PDB file of C-alpha atoms in Angstrom:
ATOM      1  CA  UNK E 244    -123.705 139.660 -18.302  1.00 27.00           C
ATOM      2  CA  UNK E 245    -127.006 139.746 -20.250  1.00 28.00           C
ATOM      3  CA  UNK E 246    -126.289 141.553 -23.478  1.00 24.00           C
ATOM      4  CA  UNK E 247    -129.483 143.515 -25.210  1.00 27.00           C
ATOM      5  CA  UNK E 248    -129.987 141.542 -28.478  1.00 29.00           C
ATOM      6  CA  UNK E 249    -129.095 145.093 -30.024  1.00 32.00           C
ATOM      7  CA  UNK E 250    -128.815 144.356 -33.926  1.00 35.00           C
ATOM      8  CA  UNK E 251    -131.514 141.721 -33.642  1.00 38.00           C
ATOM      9  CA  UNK E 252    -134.402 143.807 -31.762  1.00 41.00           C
ATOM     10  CA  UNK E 253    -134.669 147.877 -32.814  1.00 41.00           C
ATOM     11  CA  UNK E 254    -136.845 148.339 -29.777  1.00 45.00           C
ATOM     12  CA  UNK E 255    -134.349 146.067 -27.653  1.00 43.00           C
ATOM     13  CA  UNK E 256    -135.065 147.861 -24.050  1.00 39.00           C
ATOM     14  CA  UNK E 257    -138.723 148.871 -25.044  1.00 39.00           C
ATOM     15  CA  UNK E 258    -139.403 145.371 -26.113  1.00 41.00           C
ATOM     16  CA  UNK E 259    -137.647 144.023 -22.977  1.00 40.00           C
ATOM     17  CA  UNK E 260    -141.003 145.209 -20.761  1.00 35.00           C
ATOM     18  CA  UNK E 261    -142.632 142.227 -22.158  1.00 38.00           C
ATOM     19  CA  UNK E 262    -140.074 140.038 -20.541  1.00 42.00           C
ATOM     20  CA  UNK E 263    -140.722 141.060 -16.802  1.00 40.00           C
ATOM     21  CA  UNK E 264    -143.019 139.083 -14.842  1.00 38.00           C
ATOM     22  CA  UNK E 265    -144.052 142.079 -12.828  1.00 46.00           C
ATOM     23  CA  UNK E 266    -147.903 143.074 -13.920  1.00 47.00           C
ATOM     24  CA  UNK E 267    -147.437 146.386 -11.844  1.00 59.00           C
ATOM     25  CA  UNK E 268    -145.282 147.798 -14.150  1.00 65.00           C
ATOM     26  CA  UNK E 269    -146.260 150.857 -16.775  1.00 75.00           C
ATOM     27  CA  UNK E 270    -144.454 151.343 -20.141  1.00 78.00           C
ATOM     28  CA  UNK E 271    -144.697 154.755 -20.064  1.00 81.00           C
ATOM     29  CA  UNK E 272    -142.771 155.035 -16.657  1.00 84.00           C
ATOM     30  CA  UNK E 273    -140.427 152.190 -17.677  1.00 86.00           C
ATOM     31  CA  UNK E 274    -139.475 154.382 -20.627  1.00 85.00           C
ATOM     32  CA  UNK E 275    -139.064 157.425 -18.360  1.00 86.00           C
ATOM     33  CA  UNK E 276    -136.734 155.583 -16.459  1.00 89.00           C
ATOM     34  CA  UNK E 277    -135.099 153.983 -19.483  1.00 91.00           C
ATOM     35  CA  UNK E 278    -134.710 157.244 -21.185  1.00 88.00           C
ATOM     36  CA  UNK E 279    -133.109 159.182 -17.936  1.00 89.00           C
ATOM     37  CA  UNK E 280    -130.746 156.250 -17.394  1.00 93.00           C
ATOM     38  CA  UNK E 281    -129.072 157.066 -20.846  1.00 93.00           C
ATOM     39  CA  UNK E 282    -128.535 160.713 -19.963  1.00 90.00           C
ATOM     40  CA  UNK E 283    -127.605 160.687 -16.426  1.00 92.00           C
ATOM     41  CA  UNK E 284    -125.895 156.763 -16.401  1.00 94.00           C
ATOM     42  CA  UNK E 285    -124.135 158.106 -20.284  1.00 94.00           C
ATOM     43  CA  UNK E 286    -122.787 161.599 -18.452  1.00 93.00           C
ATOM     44  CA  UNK E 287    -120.750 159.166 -15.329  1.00 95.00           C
ATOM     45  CA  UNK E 288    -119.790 156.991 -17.736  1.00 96.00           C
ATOM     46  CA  UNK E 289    -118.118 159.391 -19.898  1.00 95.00           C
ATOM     47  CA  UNK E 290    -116.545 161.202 -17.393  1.00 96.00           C
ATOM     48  CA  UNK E 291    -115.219 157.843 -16.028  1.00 97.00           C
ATOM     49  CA  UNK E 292    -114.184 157.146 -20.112  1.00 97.00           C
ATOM     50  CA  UNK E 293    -112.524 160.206 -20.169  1.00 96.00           C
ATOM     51  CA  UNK E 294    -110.182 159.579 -16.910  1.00 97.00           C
ATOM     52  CA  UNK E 295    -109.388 156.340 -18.223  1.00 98.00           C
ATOM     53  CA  UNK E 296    -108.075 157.648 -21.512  1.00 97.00           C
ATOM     54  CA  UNK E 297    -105.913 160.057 -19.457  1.00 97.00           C
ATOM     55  CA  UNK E 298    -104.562 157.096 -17.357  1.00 98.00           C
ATOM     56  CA  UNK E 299    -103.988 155.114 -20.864  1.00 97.00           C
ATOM     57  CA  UNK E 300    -101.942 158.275 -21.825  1.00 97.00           C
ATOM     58  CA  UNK E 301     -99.276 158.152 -18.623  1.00 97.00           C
ATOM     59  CA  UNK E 302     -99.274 154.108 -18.410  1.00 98.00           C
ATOM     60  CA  UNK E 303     -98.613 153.078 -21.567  1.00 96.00           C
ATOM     61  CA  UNK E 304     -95.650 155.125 -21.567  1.00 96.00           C
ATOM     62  CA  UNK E 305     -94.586 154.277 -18.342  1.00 97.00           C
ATOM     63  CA  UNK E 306     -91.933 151.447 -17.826  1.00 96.00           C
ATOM     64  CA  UNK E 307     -95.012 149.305 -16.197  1.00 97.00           C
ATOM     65  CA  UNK E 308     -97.154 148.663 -19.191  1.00 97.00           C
ATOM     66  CA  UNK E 309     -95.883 145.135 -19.672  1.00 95.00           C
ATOM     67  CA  UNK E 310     -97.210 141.505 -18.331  1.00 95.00           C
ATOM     68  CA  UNK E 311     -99.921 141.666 -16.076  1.00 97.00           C
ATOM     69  CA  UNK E 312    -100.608 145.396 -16.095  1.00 97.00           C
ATOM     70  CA  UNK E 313    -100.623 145.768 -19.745  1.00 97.00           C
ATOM     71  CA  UNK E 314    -102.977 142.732 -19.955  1.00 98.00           C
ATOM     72  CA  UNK E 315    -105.588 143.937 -18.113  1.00 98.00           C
ATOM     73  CA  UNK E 316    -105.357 147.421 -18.965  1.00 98.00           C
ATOM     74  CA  UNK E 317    -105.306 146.549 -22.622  1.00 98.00           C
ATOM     75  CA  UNK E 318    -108.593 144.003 -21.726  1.00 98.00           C
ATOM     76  CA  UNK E 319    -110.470 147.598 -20.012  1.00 98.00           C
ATOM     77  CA  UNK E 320    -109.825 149.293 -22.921  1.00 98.00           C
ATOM     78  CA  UNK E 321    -111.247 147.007 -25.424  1.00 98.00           C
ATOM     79  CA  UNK E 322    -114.205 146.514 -22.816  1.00 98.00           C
ATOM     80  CA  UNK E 323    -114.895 150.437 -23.299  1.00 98.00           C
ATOM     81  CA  UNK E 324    -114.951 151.028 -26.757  1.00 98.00           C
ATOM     82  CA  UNK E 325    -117.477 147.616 -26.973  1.00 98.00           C
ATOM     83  CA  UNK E 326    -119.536 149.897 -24.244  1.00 98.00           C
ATOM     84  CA  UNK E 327    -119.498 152.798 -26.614  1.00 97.00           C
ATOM     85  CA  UNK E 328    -120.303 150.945 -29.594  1.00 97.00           C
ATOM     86  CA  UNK E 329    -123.402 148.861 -27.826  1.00 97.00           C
ATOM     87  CA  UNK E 330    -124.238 152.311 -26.757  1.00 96.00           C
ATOM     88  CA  UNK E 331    -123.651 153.980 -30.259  1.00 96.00           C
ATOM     89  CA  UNK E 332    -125.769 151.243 -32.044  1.00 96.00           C
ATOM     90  CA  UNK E 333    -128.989 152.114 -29.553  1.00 94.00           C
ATOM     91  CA  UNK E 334    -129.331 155.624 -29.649  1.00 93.00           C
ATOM     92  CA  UNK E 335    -128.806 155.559 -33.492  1.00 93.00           C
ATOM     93  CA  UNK E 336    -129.089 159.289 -34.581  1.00 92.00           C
ATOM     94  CA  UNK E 337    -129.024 160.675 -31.348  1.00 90.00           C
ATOM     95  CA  UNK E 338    -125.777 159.278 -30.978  1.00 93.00           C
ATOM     96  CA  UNK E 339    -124.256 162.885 -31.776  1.00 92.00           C
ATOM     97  CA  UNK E 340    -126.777 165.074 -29.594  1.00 91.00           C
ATOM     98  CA  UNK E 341    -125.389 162.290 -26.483  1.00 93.00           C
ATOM     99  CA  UNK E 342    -121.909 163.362 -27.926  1.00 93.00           C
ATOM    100  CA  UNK E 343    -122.367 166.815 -27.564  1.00 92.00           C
ATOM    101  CA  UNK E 344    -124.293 166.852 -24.447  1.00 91.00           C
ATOM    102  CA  UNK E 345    -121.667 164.723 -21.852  1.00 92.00           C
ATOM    103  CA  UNK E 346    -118.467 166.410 -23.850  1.00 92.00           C
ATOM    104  CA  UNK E 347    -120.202 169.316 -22.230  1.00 91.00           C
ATOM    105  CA  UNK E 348    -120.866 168.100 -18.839  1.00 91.00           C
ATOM    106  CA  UNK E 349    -117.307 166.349 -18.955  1.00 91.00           C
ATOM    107  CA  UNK E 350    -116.008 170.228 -19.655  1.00 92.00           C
ATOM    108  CA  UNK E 351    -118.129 171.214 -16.707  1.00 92.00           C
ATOM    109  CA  UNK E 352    -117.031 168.890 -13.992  1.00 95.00           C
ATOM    110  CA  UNK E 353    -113.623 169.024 -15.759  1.00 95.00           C
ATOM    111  CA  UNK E 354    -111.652 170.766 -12.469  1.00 97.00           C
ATOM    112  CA  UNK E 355    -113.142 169.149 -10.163  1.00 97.00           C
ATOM    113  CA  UNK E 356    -111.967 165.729 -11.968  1.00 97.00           C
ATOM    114  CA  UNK E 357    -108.610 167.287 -11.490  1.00 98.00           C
ATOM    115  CA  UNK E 358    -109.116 168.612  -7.667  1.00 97.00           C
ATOM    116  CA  UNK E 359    -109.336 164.595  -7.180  1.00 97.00           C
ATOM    117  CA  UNK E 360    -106.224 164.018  -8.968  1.00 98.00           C
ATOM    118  CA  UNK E 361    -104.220 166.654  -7.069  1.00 98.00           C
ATOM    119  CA  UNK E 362    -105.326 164.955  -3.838  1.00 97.00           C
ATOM    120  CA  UNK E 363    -104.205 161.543  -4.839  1.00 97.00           C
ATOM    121  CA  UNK E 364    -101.151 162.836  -5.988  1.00 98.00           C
ATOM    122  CA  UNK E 365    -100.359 165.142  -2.842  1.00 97.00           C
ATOM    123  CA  UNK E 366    -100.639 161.858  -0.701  1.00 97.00           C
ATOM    124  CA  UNK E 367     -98.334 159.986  -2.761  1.00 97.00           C
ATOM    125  CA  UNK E 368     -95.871 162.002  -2.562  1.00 97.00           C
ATOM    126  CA  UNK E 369     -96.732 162.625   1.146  1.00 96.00           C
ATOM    127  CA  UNK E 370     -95.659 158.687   1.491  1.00 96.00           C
ATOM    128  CA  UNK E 371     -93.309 159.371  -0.776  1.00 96.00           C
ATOM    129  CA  UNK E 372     -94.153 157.680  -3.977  1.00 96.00           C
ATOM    130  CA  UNK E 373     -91.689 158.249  -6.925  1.00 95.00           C
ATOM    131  CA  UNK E 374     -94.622 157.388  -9.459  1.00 97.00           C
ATOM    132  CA  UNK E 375     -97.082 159.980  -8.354  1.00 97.00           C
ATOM    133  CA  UNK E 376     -98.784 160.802 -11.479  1.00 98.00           C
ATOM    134  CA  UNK E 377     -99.518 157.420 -12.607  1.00 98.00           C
ATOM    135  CA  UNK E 378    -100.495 156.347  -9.672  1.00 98.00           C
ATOM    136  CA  UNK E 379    -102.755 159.309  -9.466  1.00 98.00           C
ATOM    137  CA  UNK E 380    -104.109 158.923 -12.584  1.00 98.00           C
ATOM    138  CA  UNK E 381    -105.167 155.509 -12.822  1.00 98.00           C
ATOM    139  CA  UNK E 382    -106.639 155.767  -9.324  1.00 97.00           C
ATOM    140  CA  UNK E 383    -108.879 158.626 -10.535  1.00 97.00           C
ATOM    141  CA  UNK E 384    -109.901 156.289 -13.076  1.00 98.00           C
ATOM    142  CA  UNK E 385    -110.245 153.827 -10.916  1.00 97.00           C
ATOM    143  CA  UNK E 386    -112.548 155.861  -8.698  1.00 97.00           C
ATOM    144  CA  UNK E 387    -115.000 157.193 -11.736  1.00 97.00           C
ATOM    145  CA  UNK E 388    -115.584 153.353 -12.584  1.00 97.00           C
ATOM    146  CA  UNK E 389    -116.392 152.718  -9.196  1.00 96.00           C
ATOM    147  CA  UNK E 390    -118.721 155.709  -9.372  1.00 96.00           C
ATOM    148  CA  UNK E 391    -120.136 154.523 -12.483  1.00 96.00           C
ATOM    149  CA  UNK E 392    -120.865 151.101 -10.917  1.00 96.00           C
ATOM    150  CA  UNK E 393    -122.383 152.859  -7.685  1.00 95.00           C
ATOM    151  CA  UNK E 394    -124.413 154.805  -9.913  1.00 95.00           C
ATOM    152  CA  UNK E 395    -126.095 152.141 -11.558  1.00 95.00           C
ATOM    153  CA  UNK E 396    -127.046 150.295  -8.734  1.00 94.00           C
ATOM    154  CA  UNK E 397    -128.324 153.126  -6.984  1.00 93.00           C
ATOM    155  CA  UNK E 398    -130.453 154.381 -10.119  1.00 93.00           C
ATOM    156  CA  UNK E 399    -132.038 151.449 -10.081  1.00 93.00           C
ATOM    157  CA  UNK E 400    -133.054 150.669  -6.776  1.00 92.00           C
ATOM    158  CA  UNK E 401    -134.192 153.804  -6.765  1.00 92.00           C
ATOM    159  CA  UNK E 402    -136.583 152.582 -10.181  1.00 91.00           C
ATOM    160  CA  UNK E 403    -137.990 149.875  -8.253  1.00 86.00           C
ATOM    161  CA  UNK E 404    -140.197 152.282  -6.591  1.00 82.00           C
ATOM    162  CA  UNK E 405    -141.582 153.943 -10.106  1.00 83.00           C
ATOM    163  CA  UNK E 406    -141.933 150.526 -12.385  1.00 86.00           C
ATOM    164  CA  UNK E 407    -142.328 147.728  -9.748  1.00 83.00           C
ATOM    165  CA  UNK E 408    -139.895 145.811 -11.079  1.00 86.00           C
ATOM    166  CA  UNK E 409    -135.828 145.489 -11.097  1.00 89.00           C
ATOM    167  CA  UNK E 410    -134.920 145.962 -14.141  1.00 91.00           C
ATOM    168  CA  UNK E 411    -131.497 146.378 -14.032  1.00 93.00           C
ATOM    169  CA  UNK E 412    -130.252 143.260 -15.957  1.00 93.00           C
ATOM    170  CA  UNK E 413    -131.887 144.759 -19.052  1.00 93.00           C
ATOM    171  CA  UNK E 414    -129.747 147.436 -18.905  1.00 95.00           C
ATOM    172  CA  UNK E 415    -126.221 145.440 -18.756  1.00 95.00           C
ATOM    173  CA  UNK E 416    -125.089 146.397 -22.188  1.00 95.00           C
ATOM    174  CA  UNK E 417    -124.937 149.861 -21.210  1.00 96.00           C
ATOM    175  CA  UNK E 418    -122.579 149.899 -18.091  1.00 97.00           C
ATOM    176  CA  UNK E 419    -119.323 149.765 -17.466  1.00 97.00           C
ATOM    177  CA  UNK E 420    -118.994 146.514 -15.189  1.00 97.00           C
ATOM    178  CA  UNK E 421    -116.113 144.821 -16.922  1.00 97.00           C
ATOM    179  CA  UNK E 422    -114.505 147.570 -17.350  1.00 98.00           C
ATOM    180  CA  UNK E 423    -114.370 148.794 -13.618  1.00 98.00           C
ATOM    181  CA  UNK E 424    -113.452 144.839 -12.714  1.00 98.00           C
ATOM    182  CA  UNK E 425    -110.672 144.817 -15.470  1.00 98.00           C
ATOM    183  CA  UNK E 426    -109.653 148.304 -14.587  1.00 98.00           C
ATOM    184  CA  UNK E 427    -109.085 147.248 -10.877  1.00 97.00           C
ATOM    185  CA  UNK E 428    -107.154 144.522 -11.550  1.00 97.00           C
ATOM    186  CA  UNK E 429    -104.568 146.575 -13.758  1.00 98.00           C
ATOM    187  CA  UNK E 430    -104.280 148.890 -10.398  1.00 97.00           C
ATOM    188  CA  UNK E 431    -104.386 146.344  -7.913  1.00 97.00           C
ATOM    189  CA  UNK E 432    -101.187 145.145  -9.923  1.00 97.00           C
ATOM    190  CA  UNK E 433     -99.618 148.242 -10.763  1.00 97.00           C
ATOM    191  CA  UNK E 434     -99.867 149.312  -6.770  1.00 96.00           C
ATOM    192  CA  UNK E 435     -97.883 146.127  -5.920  1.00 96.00           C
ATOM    193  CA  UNK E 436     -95.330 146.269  -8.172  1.00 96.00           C
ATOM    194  CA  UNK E 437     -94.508 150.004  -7.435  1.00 96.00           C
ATOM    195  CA  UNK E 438     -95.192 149.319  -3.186  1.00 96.00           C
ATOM    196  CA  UNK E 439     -97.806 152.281  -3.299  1.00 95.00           C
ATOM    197  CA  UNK E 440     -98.943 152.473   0.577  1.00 93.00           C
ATOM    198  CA  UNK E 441    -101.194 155.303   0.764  1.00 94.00           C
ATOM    199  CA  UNK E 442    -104.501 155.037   2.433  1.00 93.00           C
ATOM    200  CA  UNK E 443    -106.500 157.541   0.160  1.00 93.00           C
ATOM    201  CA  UNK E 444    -109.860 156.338   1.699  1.00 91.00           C
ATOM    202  CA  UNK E 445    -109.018 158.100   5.209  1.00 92.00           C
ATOM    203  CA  UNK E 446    -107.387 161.143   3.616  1.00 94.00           C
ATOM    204  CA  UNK E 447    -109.950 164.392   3.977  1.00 95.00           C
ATOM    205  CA  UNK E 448    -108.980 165.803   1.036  1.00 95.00           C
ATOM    206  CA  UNK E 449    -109.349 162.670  -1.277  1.00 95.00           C
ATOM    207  CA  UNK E 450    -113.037 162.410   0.126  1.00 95.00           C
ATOM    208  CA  UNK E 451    -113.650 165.767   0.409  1.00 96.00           C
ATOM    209  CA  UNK E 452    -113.054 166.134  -3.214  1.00 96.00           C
ATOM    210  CA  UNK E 453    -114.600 163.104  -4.144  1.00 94.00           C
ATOM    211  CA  UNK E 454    -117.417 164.146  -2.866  1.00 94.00           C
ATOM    212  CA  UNK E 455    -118.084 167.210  -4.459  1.00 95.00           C
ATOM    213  CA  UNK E 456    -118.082 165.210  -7.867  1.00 95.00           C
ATOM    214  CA  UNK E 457    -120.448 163.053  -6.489  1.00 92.00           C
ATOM    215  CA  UNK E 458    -122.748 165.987  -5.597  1.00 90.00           C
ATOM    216  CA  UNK E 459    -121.932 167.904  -8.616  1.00 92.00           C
ATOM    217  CA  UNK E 460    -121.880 165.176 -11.333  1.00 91.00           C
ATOM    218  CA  UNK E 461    -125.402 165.070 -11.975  1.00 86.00           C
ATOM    219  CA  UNK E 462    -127.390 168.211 -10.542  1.00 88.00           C
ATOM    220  CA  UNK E 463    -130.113 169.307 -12.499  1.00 85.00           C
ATOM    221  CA  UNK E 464    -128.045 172.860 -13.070  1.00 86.00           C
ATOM    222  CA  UNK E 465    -124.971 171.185 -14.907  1.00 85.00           C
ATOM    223  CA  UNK E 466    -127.281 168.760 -16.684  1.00 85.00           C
ATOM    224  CA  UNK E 467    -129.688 171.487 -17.959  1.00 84.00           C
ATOM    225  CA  UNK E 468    -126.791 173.519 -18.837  1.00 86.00           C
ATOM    226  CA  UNK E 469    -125.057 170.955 -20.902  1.00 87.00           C
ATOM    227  CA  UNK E 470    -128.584 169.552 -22.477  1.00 84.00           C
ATOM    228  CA  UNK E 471    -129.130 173.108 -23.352  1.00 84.00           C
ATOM    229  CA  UNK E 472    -125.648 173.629 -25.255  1.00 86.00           C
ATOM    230  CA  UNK E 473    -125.895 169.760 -26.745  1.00 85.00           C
ATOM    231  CA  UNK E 474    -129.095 171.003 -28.329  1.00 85.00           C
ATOM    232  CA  UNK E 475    -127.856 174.829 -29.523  1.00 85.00           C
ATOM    233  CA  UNK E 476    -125.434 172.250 -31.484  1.00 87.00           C
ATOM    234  CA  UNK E 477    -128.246 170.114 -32.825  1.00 85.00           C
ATOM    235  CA  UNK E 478    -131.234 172.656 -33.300  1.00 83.00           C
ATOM    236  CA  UNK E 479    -133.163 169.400 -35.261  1.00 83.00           C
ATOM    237  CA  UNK E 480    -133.703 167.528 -31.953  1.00 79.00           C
ATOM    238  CA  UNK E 481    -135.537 170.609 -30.296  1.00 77.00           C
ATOM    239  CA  UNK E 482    -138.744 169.598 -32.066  1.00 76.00           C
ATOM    240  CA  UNK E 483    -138.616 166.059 -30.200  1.00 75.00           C
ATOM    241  CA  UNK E 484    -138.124 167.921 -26.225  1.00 74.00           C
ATOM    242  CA  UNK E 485    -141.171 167.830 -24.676  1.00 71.00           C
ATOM    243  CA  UNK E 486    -142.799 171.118 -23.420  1.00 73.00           C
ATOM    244  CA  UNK E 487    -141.956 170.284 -19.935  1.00 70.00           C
ATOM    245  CA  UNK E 488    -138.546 169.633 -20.543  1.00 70.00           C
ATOM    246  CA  UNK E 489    -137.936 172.592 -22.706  1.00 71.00           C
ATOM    247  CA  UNK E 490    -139.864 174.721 -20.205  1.00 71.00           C
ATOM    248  CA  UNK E 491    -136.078 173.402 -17.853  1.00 65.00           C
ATOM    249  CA  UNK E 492    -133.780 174.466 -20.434  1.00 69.00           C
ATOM    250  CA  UNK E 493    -135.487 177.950 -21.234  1.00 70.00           C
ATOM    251  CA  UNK E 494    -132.999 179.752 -18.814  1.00 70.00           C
ATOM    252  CA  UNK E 495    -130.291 178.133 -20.355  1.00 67.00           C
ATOM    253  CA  UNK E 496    -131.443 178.125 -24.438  1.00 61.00           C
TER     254      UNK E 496
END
């Protein structure tokens, strides 16, 4: 991937306009679309952080976390903590108002997380796998990565239409690629050696649930609600939210 010079550039993603051939684009939309990437892209990714540390919790002590499946699991691991810290180093001070704000959103789309995990789980043991749990665990994990990855992609085709330009690549450093690639690896192993058969992408109640995080994830009602909270906890940054933005959060101040 192409890594943001982080440490060697304050203004990294700023800095990177310069860099893009495209003489359509405007800073002040490329940072609009910088800035919203790092609250909406930082929410999925933390809720996809957050199932993967609950799948960590059932694998590793789970007869399975050896060879292969420990490898790779151990590799995704790694890969997300160097996300965080990449992602730690470029907000700076704001690094604790992120914090706060997708811990809240992760509390708010908390059960339905879970209604996704009771589906995998009911058609496990529907085909009658005697690892349910796990399974169901790192598949919800599996799943939010996927998400994450989906996410990014979209976003930014989507951005092509405000800046001109694709700038995706500059934003490499803050997704959670390797870790979805590792991540899938360590399931595509740990489904073989347990003989997991279920077909979760034609089950209605795996989609159906799925896709009420999708549609949920990032409304403007959970992420006002949880920018509204992250800020109560930081009253210092309410000085820096513009007067549009505020006007949002009123209802929920």
């Amino acid at each position: 991937m192409n890594y943001i010079p982080i440490k060697n550039n304050k203004d990294d993603v700023r800095n990177s306009i310069f860099r893009i051939t495209s003489p359509k684009i405007n800073a002040a939309a490329f940072a609009e679309v910088s800035s919203m990437y790092f609250l909406l892209g930082g929410i999925v990714n933390n809720v996809a952080g957050s199932a993967l540390a609950e799948a960590k919790y059932h694998l590793a002590k789970s007869p399975f976390f050896c060879r292969k499946v420990k490898y790779y699991s151990k590799r995704a691991f790694r890969a997300f903590d160097a996300y965080e810290y990449r992602l730690k180093e470029r907000l700076g001070e704001r690094w604790q108002l992120f914090l706060d704000n997708t811990d809240e959103q992760q509390k708010l789309i908390h059960d339905d997380i879970e209604r996704l995990y009771w589906a995998f789980r009911g058609e496990l043991l529907k085909d009658g796998c005697e690892h349910a749990t796990l399974i169901a665990r790192t598949e919800v994990a599996y799943t939010m990565l996927a998400f994450s990855e989906h996410f990014f992609n979209v976003y930014f085709d989507t951005s092509k239409e405000k800046i001109s330009a694709d700038v995706r690549t500059l934003f490499n450093a803050y997704r959670v690629q390797d870790v979805a690639k590792l991540w899938s690896s360590t399931c595509d192993e740990l489904r073989k050696q347990i003989g997991v058969t279920s077909d979760f992408q034609n089950s209605k109640q795996c989609r159906l649930a799925l896709s009420v995080i999708e549609n949920k994830i990032i409304s403007p009602e959970l992420v006002n609600k949880a920018g509204a909270q992250a800020l109560r906890d930081n009253p210092k940054f309410l000085d820096d939210i513009s007067s549009k933005d505020r006007k949002l959060l009123e209802e929920y101040l």
